[in-house]
Tab-separated table of C-alpha atoms in Angstrom:
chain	number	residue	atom	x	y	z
A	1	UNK	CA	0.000	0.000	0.000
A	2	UNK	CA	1.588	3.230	-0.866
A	3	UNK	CA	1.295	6.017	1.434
A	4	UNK	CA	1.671	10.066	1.117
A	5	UNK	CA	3.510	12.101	3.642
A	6	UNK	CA	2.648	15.535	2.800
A	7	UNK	CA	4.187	18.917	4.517
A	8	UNK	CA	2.809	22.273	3.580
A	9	UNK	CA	4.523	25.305	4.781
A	10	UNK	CA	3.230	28.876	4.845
A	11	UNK	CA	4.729	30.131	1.023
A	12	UNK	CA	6.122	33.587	0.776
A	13	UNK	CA	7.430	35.099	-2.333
A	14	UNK	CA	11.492	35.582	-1.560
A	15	UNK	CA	13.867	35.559	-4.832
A	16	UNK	CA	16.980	33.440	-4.182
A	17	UNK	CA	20.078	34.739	-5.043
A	18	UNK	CA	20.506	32.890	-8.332
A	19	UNK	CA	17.113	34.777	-9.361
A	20	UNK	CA	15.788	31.880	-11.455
A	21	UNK	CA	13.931	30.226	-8.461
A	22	UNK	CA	11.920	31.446	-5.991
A	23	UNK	CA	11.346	30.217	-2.204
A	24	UNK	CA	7.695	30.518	-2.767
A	25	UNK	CA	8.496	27.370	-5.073
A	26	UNK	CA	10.649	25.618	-2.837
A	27	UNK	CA	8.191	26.126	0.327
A	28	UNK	CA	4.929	25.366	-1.779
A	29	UNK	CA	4.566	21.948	-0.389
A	30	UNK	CA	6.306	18.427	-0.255
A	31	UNK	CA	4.772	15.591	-1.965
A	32	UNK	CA	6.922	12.540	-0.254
A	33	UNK	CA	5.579	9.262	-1.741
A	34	UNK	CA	6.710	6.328	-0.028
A	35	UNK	CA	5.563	2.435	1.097
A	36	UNK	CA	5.365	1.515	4.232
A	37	UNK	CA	8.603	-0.412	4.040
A	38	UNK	CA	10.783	2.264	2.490
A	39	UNK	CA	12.784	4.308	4.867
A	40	UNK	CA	12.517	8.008	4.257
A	41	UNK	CA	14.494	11.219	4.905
A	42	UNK	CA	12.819	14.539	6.177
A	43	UNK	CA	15.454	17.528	5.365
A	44	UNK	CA	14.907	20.213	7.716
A	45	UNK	CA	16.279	23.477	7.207
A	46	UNK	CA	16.305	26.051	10.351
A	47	UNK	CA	16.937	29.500	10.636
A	48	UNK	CA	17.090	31.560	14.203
A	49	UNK	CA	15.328	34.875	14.188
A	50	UNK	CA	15.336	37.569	16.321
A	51	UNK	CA	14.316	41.277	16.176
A	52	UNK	CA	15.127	44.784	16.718
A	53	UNK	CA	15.414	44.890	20.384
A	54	UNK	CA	13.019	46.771	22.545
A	55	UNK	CA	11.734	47.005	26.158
A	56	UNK	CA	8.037	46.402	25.470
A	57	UNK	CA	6.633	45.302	28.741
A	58	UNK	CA	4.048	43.847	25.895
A	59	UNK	CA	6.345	41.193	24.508
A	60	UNK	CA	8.266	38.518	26.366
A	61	UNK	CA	11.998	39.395	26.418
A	62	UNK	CA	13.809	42.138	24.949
A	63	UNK	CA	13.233	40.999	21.218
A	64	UNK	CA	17.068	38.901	21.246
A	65	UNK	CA	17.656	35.425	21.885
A	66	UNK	CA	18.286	34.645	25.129
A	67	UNK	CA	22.647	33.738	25.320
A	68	UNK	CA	23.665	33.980	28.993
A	69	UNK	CA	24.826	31.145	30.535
A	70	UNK	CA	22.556	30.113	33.616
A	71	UNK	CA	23.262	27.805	36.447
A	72	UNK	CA	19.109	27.537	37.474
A	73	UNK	CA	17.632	24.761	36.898
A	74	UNK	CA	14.664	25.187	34.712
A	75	UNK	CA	12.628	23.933	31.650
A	76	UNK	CA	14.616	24.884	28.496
A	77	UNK	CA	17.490	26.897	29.910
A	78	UNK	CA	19.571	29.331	28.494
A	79	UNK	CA	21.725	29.898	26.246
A	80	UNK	CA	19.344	29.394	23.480
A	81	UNK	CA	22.237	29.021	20.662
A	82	UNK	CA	22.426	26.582	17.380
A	83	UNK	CA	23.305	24.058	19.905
A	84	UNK	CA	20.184	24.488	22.139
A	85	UNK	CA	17.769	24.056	18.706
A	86	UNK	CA	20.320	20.959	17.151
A	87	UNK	CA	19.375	19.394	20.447
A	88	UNK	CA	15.628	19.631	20.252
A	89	UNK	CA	15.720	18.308	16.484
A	90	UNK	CA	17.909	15.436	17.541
A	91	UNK	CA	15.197	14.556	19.912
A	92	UNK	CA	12.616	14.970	16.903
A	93	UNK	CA	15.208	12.213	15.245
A	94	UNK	CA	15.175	9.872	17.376
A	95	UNK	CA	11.424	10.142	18.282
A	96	UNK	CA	10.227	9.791	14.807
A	97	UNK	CA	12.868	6.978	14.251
A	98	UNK	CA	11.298	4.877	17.143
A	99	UNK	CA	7.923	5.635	16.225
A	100	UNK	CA	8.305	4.392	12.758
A	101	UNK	CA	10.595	1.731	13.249
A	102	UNK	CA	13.481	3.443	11.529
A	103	UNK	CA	11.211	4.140	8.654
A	104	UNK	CA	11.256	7.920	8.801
A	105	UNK	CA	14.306	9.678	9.726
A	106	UNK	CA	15.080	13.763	9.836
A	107	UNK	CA	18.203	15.695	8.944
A	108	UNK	CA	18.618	18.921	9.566
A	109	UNK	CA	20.715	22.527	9.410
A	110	UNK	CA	20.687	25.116	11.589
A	111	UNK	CA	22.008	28.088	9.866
A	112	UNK	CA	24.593	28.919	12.031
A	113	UNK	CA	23.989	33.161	11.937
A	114	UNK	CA	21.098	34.636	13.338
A	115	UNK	CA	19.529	36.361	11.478
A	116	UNK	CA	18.020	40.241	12.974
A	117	UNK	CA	14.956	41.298	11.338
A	118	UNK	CA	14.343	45.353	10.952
A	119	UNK	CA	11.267	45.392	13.006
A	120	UNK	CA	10.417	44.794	16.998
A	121	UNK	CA	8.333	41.668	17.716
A	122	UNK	CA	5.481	43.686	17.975
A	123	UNK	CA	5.464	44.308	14.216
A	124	UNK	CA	5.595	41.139	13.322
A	125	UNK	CA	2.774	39.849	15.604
A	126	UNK	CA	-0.444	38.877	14.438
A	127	UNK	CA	-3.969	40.984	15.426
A	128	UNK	CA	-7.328	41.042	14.661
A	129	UNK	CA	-7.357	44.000	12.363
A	130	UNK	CA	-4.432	42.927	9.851
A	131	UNK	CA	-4.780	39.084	10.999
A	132	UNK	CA	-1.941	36.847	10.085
A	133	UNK	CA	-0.746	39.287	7.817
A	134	UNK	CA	2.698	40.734	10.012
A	135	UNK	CA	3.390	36.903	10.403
A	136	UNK	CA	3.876	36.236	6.641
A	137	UNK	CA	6.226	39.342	6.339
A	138	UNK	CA	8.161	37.679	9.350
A	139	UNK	CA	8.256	34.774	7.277
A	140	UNK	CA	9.464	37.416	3.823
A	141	UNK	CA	11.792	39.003	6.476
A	142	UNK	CA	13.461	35.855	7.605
A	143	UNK	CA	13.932	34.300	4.250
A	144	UNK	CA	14.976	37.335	2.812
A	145	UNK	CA	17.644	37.923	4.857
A	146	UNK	CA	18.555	34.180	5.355
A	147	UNK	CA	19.074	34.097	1.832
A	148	UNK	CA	21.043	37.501	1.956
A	149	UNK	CA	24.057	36.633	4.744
A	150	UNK	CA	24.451	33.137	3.046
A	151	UNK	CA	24.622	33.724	-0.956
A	152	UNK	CA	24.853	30.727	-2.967
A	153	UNK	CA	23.110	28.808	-0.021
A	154	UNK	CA	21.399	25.446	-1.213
A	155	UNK	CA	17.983	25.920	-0.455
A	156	UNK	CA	16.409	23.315	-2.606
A	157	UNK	CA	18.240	20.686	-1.529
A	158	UNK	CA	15.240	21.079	2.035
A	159	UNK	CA	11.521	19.684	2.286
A	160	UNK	CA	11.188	21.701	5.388
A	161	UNK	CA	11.322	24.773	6.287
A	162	UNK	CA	11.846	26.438	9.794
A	163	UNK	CA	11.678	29.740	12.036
A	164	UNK	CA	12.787	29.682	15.629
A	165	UNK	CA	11.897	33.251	16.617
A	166	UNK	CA	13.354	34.762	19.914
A	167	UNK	CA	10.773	35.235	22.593
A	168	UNK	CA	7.512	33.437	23.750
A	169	UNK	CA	4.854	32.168	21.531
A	170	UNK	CA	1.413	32.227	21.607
A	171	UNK	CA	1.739	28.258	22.759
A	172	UNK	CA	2.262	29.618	26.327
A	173	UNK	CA	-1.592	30.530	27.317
A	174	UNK	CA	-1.526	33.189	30.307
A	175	UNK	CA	-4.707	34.684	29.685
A	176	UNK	CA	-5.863	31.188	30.967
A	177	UNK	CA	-4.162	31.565	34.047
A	178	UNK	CA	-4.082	35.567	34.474
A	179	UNK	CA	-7.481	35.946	32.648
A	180	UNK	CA	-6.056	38.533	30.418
A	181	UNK	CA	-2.934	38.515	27.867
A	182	UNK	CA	-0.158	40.466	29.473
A	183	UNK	CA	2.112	40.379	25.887
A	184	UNK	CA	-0.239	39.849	23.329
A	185	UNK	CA	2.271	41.159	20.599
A	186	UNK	CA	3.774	37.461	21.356
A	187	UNK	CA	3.797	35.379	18.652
């Protein structure tokens, strides 16, 4: 029985630097076929983002990824380099290898610059006036200028494409626990 494995990723319109293909292209979906006996390779491309700092008090953080070195003891410490995002897809590798019995496997890059977009967080975050609208320009943003610092980069040899963005995300729920949204510009 032949199966489909399909990704789709959220498409934006960034030339690459050879100007003959576009990232649009590249990010308009995966088609993987594959049987359930065939093993199969997931390439994962990552690229850190983080903004024009600020001191919002409605955003988490300062807009920069969190470096220092901390001694505490708590849930995904700092720093918060390439090495801190290679670990959590390494777990991702070995989770979908058990789970598929060595059937589906991941590689990945994470581009080793971070890349600083022109805008605060705040920009970039999504509302209900302009909707998800500021979060496809961070996705133009990021691409653009991943594309920029690393001419020449190979980004068609990737099915999958990925922003770690400094800050919190809207995944972490305080209006739940508060009963309002202290940083709603979150994202």
């Amino acid at each position: 029985m032949k199966k489909i494995l399909t990704v789709l990723v959220l498409c934006s319109s960034v030339a690459l630097g050879n100007g003959q293909r576009t990232l649009s292209h590249a990010l308009s979906g995966v088609v993987v076929p594959r049987t359930a006996s065939q093993q199969q390779t997931l390439r994962i491309l990552a690229v850190r983002v983080q903004f024009k700092e600020d001191s919002d008090s409605k955003t988490s953080g300062t807009g920069h990824f969190d470096l220092s070195d901390s001694a505490r003891r708590i849930i995904d410490a700092p720093p918060h380099d390439s090495a801190y995002f290679a670990d959590h897809f390494r777990f991702a590798q070995n989770y979908y290898s058990k789970v598929s019995n060595n059937r589906q496997t991941l590689s990945f890059t994470v581009m080793g610059r971070v890349v600083t977009l022109p805008d605060t967080m705040k920009v970039y975050a999504a509302d209900q006036a302009t909707g998800n609208l500021p979060l496809t320009r961070l996705v133009d943003d990021a691409w653009h200028a991943a594309d920029s610092l690393n001419p020449g980069f190979p980004f068609q040899d990737y099915d999958l494409f990925v922003i770690f963005h400094a800050g919190s995300g809207k995944d972490i729920d305080l209006r739940a626990s508060l009963g309002y949204d202290p940083t709603p510009y979150d994202l």
